[in-house]
PDB file of C-alpha atoms in Angstrom:
ATOM      1  CA  MET A   1      -0.093 115.556 132.809  1.00 55.00           C
ATOM      2  CA  SER A   2       1.087 113.704 135.843  1.00 88.00           C
ATOM      3  CA  LEU A   3       1.675 110.202 134.340  1.00 91.00           C
ATOM      4  CA  PRO A   4       5.021 111.254 132.865  1.00 94.00           C
ATOM      5  CA  HIS A   5       6.057 112.561 136.299  1.00 94.00           C
ATOM      6  CA  ALA A   6       5.004 109.362 137.964  1.00 92.00           C
ATOM      7  CA  ILE A   7       7.073 107.383 135.488  1.00 93.00           C
ATOM      8  CA  LEU A   8      10.085 109.722 135.962  1.00 95.00           C
ATOM      9  CA  THR A   9       9.770 109.287 139.747  1.00 93.00           C
ATOM     10  CA  ALA A  10       9.647 105.431 139.462  1.00 91.00           C
ATOM     11  CA  LEU A  11      12.630 105.390 137.041  1.00 94.00           C
ATOM     12  CA  LEU A  12      14.678 107.634 139.343  1.00 93.00           C
ATOM     13  CA  GLU A  13      14.007 105.197 142.141  1.00 91.00           C
ATOM     14  CA  LYS A  14      15.126 102.337 139.956  1.00 91.00           C
ATOM     15  CA  PRO A  15      15.785 102.014 136.177  1.00 92.00           C
ATOM     16  CA  SER A  16      13.229  99.563 134.847  1.00 92.00           C
ATOM     17  CA  SER A  17      11.571  98.057 131.825  1.00 91.00           C
ATOM     18  CA  GLY A  18       8.003  98.872 130.920  1.00 89.00           C
ATOM     19  CA  LEU A  19       6.819  95.590 132.385  1.00 90.00           C
ATOM     20  CA  GLU A  20       8.704  96.212 135.621  1.00 91.00           C
ATOM     21  CA  LEU A  21       7.189  99.722 135.790  1.00 91.00           C
ATOM     22  CA  THR A  22       3.652  98.252 135.325  1.00 89.00           C
ATOM     23  CA  ARG A  23       4.316  95.803 138.156  1.00 88.00           C
ATOM     24  CA  ARG A  24       5.699  98.539 140.380  1.00 86.00           C
ATOM     25  CA  PHE A  25       2.681 100.757 139.644  1.00 83.00           C
ATOM     26  CA  ASP A  26       0.417  97.906 140.756  1.00 79.00           C
ATOM     27  CA  LYS A  27       2.270  97.627 144.054  1.00 80.00           C
ATOM     28  CA  SER A  28       2.943 101.249 145.005  1.00 82.00           C
ATOM     29  CA  ILE A  29       2.205 104.283 142.830  1.00 81.00           C
ATOM     30  CA  GLY A  30      -0.906 102.607 141.491  1.00 76.00           C
ATOM     31  CA  TYR A  31      -2.637 103.022 144.849  1.00 80.00           C
ATOM     32  CA  PHE A  32      -2.987 106.705 144.085  1.00 79.00           C
ATOM     33  CA  TRP A  33      -2.076 107.074 140.413  1.00 80.00           C
ATOM     34  CA  SER A  34      -3.175 104.270 138.108  1.00 79.00           C
ATOM     35  CA  ALA A  35      -1.995 103.578 134.582  1.00 85.00           C
ATOM     36  CA  THR A  36      -2.480 100.715 132.192  1.00 86.00           C
ATOM     37  CA  HIS A  37       0.400  98.764 130.616  1.00 88.00           C
ATOM     38  CA  GLN A  38      -0.353 100.487 127.254  1.00 92.00           C
ATOM     39  CA  GLN A  39      -0.372 103.982 128.835  1.00 92.00           C
ATOM     40  CA  ILE A  40       2.956 103.379 130.446  1.00 92.00           C
ATOM     41  CA  TYR A  41       4.561 102.080 127.205  1.00 92.00           C
ATOM     42  CA  ARG A  42       3.102 104.998 125.191  1.00 94.00           C
ATOM     43  CA  GLU A  43       4.467 107.475 127.774  1.00 94.00           C
ATOM     44  CA  LEU A  44       7.878 105.803 127.806  1.00 95.00           C
ATOM     45  CA  GLY A  45       8.069 106.427 124.011  1.00 94.00           C
ATOM     46  CA  ARG A  46       7.140 110.118 124.477  1.00 96.00           C
ATOM     47  CA  LEU A  47       9.573 110.641 127.309  1.00 97.00           C
ATOM     48  CA  GLU A  48      12.367 109.073 125.268  1.00 96.00           C
ATOM     49  CA  ALA A  49      11.476 111.159 122.179  1.00 97.00           C
ATOM     50  CA  ASP A  50      11.511 114.294 124.392  1.00 97.00           C
ATOM     51  CA  GLY A  51      15.032 113.438 125.613  1.00 97.00           C
ATOM     52  CA  LEU A  52      13.907 112.929 129.247  1.00 97.00           C
ATOM     53  CA  ILE A  53      14.783 109.207 129.464  1.00 97.00           C
ATOM     54  CA  ARG A  54      16.930 106.833 127.492  1.00 96.00           C
ATOM     55  CA  THR A  55      17.067 103.139 126.814  1.00 93.00           C
ATOM     56  CA  LEU A  56      19.931 101.553 128.747  1.00 91.00           C
ATOM     57  CA  PRO A  57      22.382  99.618 126.581  1.00 85.00           C
ATOM     58  CA  ALA A  58      21.747  95.909 126.712  1.00 77.00           C
ATOM     59  CA  GLU A  59      24.239  93.886 128.793  1.00 72.00           C
ATOM     60  CA  GLN A  60      24.345  91.260 126.027  1.00 67.00           C
ATOM     61  CA  PRO A  61      22.802  91.540 122.577  1.00 64.00           C
ATOM     62  CA  ALA A  62      19.748  89.316 122.354  1.00 61.00           C
ATOM     63  CA  ARG A  63      16.496  89.312 120.393  1.00 66.00           C
ATOM     64  CA  GLY A  64      13.410  90.102 122.401  1.00 65.00           C
ATOM     65  CA  GLN A  65      15.359  91.471 125.345  1.00 70.00           C
ATOM     66  CA  LYS A  66      13.410  93.916 127.491  1.00 82.00           C
ATOM     67  CA  LYS A  67      14.287  97.586 127.087  1.00 88.00           C
ATOM     68  CA  ARG A  68      15.298  99.122 130.369  1.00 92.00           C
ATOM     69  CA  TYR A  69      15.010 102.893 130.813  1.00 95.00           C
ATOM     70  CA  GLU A  70      16.768 105.469 132.977  1.00 95.00           C
ATOM     71  CA  VAL A  71      16.213 109.127 133.559  1.00 96.00           C
ATOM     72  CA  LEU A  72      18.461 111.687 131.856  1.00 96.00           C
ATOM     73  CA  PRO A  73      19.439 114.992 133.459  1.00 97.00           C
ATOM     74  CA  ALA A  74      16.653 116.799 131.450  1.00 97.00           C
ATOM     75  CA  GLY A  75      14.141 114.334 132.913  1.00 96.00           C
ATOM     76  CA  ARG A  76      15.424 114.981 136.467  1.00 96.00           C
ATOM     77  CA  ALA A  77      15.198 118.724 135.836  1.00 97.00           C
ATOM     78  CA  GLU A  78      11.612 118.355 134.557  1.00 96.00           C
ATOM     79  CA  LEU A  79      10.594 116.351 137.608  1.00 95.00           C
ATOM     80  CA  ALA A  80      12.209 118.945 139.885  1.00 95.00           C
ATOM     81  CA  ARG A  81      10.379 121.766 138.054  1.00 95.00           C
ATOM     82  CA  TRP A  82       7.079 119.984 138.271  1.00 94.00           C
ATOM     83  CA  THR A  83       7.537 119.054 141.976  1.00 94.00           C
ATOM     84  CA  ALA A  84       8.275 122.691 142.894  1.00 94.00           C
ATOM     85  CA  ALA A  85       5.437 124.191 140.816  1.00 94.00           C
ATOM     86  CA  ALA A  86       2.303 125.332 142.596  1.00 94.00           C
ATOM     87  CA  GLN A  87      -0.857 123.376 141.738  1.00 91.00           C
ATOM     88  CA  GLU A  88      -4.426 123.956 142.678  1.00 91.00           C
ATOM     89  CA  PRO A  89      -6.339 121.192 144.515  1.00 88.00           C
ATOM     90  CA  LYS A  90      -8.657 119.222 142.268  1.00 85.00           C
ATOM     91  CA  PRO A  91     -12.343 119.504 143.021  1.00 86.00           C
ATOM     92  CA  GLN A  92     -13.892 116.433 144.565  1.00 83.00           C
ATOM     93  CA  ARG A  93     -15.770 114.296 142.045  1.00 86.00           C
ATOM     94  CA  ASP A  94     -17.342 111.204 143.452  1.00 90.00           C
ATOM     95  CA  VAL A  95     -20.149 109.243 141.829  1.00 92.00           C
ATOM     96  CA  LEU A  96     -21.342 107.904 145.168  1.00 93.00           C
ATOM     97  CA  LEU A  97     -21.897 111.389 146.491  1.00 93.00           C
ATOM     98  CA  LEU A  98     -23.805 112.357 143.359  1.00 93.00           C
ATOM     99  CA  ARG A  99     -25.888 109.272 143.671  1.00 93.00           C
ATOM    100  CA  LEU A 100     -26.830 110.240 147.281  1.00 93.00           C
ATOM    101  CA  ARG A 101     -27.798 113.728 146.040  1.00 93.00           C
ATOM    102  CA  ALA A 102     -29.999 112.076 143.369  1.00 93.00           C
ATOM    103  CA  ALA A 103     -31.504 109.739 146.035  1.00 92.00           C
ATOM    104  CA  ALA A 104     -32.724 112.868 147.900  1.00 91.00           C
ATOM    105  CA  VAL A 105     -34.896 113.590 144.844  1.00 92.00           C
ATOM    106  CA  ILE A 106     -35.989 110.097 143.641  1.00 91.00           C
ATOM    107  CA  GLY A 107     -35.614 107.849 146.675  1.00 89.00           C
ATOM    108  CA  THR A 108     -32.951 105.527 148.049  1.00 90.00           C
ATOM    109  CA  ALA A 109     -33.889 102.189 146.403  1.00 89.00           C
ATOM    110  CA  GLY A 110     -30.797  99.951 146.122  1.00 88.00           C
ATOM    111  CA  LEU A 111     -28.407 102.501 147.504  1.00 94.00           C
ATOM    112  CA  GLU A 112     -28.032 101.139 151.057  1.00 94.00           C
ATOM    113  CA  ALA A 113     -26.691  97.789 149.790  1.00 94.00           C
ATOM    114  CA  ASP A 114     -24.119  99.634 147.638  1.00 95.00           C
ATOM    115  CA  LEU A 115     -23.103 101.753 150.642  1.00 96.00           C
ATOM    116  CA  ARG A 116     -22.443  98.535 152.592  1.00 97.00           C
ATOM    117  CA  ARG A 117     -20.428  97.188 149.621  1.00 97.00           C
ATOM    118  CA  HIS A 118     -18.388 100.383 149.545  1.00 97.00           C
ATOM    119  CA  LEU A 119     -17.786 100.175 153.290  1.00 98.00           C
ATOM    120  CA  GLU A 120     -16.421  96.638 152.963  1.00 98.00           C
ATOM    121  CA  LEU A 121     -14.123  97.712 150.086  1.00 97.00           C
ATOM    122  CA  HIS A 122     -12.770 100.646 152.082  1.00 97.00           C
ATOM    123  CA  ARG A 123     -12.233  98.514 155.159  1.00 98.00           C
ATOM    124  CA  ARG A 124     -10.243  96.000 153.113  1.00 97.00           C
ATOM    125  CA  GLN A 125      -8.128  98.730 151.575  1.00 95.00           C
ATOM    126  CA  LEU A 126      -7.510 100.289 154.946  1.00 97.00           C
ATOM    127  CA  GLU A 127      -6.356  96.931 156.295  1.00 97.00           C
ATOM    128  CA  GLU A 128      -4.041  96.430 153.341  1.00 94.00           C
ATOM    129  CA  TYR A 129      -2.506  99.902 153.901  1.00 95.00           C
ATOM    130  CA  ARG A 130      -2.016  99.185 157.582  1.00 96.00           C
ATOM    131  CA  GLU A 131      -0.248  95.918 156.710  1.00 95.00           C
ATOM    132  CA  ILE A 132       2.052  97.773 154.325  1.00 93.00           C
ATOM    133  CA  GLU A 133       2.778 100.332 157.059  1.00 94.00           C
ATOM    134  CA  LYS A 134       3.684  97.572 159.556  1.00 94.00           C
ATOM    135  CA  ARG A 135       5.837  95.796 157.044  1.00 93.00           C
ATOM    136  CA  ASP A 136       7.561  98.683 155.307  1.00 92.00           C
ATOM    137  CA  PHE A 137       7.802 101.428 157.943  1.00 93.00           C
ATOM    138  CA  PRO A 138       9.103 100.059 161.262  1.00 91.00           C
ATOM    139  CA  PRO A 139      10.174 102.768 163.787  1.00 87.00           C
ATOM    140  CA  ASP A 140      13.837 102.413 162.807  1.00 88.00           C
ATOM    141  CA  ARG A 141      13.191 103.450 159.133  1.00 86.00           C
ATOM    142  CA  ASP A 142      13.561 107.170 159.515  1.00 88.00           C
ATOM    143  CA  THR A 143      15.482 108.455 156.487  1.00 92.00           C
ATOM    144  CA  PRO A 144      14.060 111.516 154.782  1.00 93.00           C
ATOM    145  CA  GLN A 145      13.030 109.345 151.750  1.00 92.00           C
ATOM    146  CA  ASP A 146      11.295 106.825 154.057  1.00 92.00           C
ATOM    147  CA  ARG A 147       9.495 109.626 155.923  1.00 93.00           C
ATOM    148  CA  LEU A 148       8.168 111.059 152.645  1.00 93.00           C
ATOM    149  CA  ARG A 149       7.057 107.659 151.361  1.00 92.00           C
ATOM    150  CA  HIS A 150       5.404 106.970 154.720  1.00 94.00           C
ATOM    151  CA  LEU A 151       3.618 110.340 154.425  1.00 95.00           C
ATOM    152  CA  VAL A 152       2.112 109.231 151.138  1.00 93.00           C
ATOM    153  CA  LEU A 153       0.931 105.939 152.681  1.00 94.00           C
ATOM    154  CA  ARG A 154      -0.479 107.870 155.658  1.00 95.00           C
ATOM    155  CA  ALA A 155      -2.596 109.888 153.165  1.00 95.00           C
ATOM    156  CA  GLY A 156      -4.059 106.591 151.912  1.00 94.00           C
ATOM    157  CA  ILE A 157      -4.643 105.367 155.498  1.00 97.00           C
ATOM    158  CA  ASP A 158      -6.261 108.704 156.491  1.00 97.00           C
ATOM    159  CA  LEU A 159      -8.439 108.711 153.364  1.00 96.00           C
ATOM    160  CA  GLU A 160      -9.656 105.132 153.912  1.00 97.00           C
ATOM    161  CA  THR A 161     -10.272 105.908 157.589  1.00 98.00           C
ATOM    162  CA  PHE A 162     -12.401 108.901 156.547  1.00 97.00           C
ATOM    163  CA  TRP A 163     -14.428 106.757 154.075  1.00 97.00           C
ATOM    164  CA  THR A 164     -15.017 103.963 156.542  1.00 98.00           C
ATOM    165  CA  GLN A 165     -16.157 106.469 159.200  1.00 98.00           C
ATOM    166  CA  TRP A 166     -18.290 108.422 156.781  1.00 97.00           C
ATOM    167  CA  LEU A 167     -19.929 105.288 155.291  1.00 97.00           C
ATOM    168  CA  THR A 168     -20.637 103.973 158.802  1.00 98.00           C
ATOM    169  CA  HIS A 169     -22.360 107.291 159.585  1.00 97.00           C
ATOM    170  CA  ALA A 170     -24.253 107.271 156.254  1.00 96.00           C
ATOM    171  CA  LEU A 171     -25.584 103.742 156.998  1.00 96.00           C
ATOM    172  CA  ALA A 172     -26.690 104.903 160.419  1.00 95.00           C
ATOM    173  CA  GLU A 173     -28.555 107.769 158.789  1.00 93.00           C
ATOM    174  CA  PHE A 174     -30.194 105.295 156.351  1.00 91.00           C
ATOM    175  CA  ALA A 175     -31.436 103.253 159.290  1.00 90.00           C
ATOM    176  CA  GLU A 176     -33.262 106.318 160.624  1.00 90.00           C
ATOM    177  CA  LEU A 177     -34.873 107.411 157.317  1.00 88.00           C
ATOM    178  CA  PRO A 178     -38.652 107.435 157.461  1.00 83.00           C
ATOM    179  CA  GLY A 179     -40.618 104.838 155.443  1.00 68.00           C
ATOM    180  CA  GLU A 180     -41.429 107.271 152.598  1.00 50.00           C
ATOM    181  CA  GLU A 181     -37.760 107.186 151.592  1.00 47.00           C
ATOM    182  CA  ARG A 182     -38.360 103.610 150.349  1.00 46.00           C
ATOM    183  CA  ASP A 183     -39.470 102.961 146.798  1.00 46.00           C
ATOM    184  CA  ALA A 184     -42.995 101.649 145.945  1.00 40.00           C
ATOM    185  CA  ASP A 185     -41.923  98.021 146.616  1.00 46.00           C
ATOM    186  CA  GLY A 186     -40.839  98.913 150.195  1.00 46.00           C
ATOM    187  CA  ALA A 187     -37.125  98.535 149.445  1.00 50.00           C
ATOM    188  CA  ARG A 188     -34.633 101.206 150.272  1.00 42.00           C
TER     189      ARG A 188
END
């Protein structure tokens, strides 16, 4: 149910076309809430049919011109209602953690290499977030909007920091596993 709210948020920040929304999702909201081009267009149609957004009038009539959307008062009210509503935290579901649990039963063959791959991916994402922080949140950017946007980025930084630390610890544990944790070919 959150994709419409992500779109309403993005449109309140800046009226946009579906393509522009897709590009903005790839560069900001998409770090924590992903959506495909098709999902965004489908949701734009629903939001417009529900009277939450409207197509902006074209500056000049032309065939094939991109539709640009803006949020209507009903859309702002829906976003405010949703933002203020209490929501329960989602339970953690992570395939890597499930695979580790399975490895406790069947052995760790192949898993160590994937842990190393995950560690590298998380390190790269952490570096990207830190670069965004340096670029977009210098000390003089201290408006309430900037502080809230920075808080979202800090969540990403903290999460990636957690994963890099945890994966480093997991790999240290793998290094100390006894030989019987290897499969029949001697691989981990």
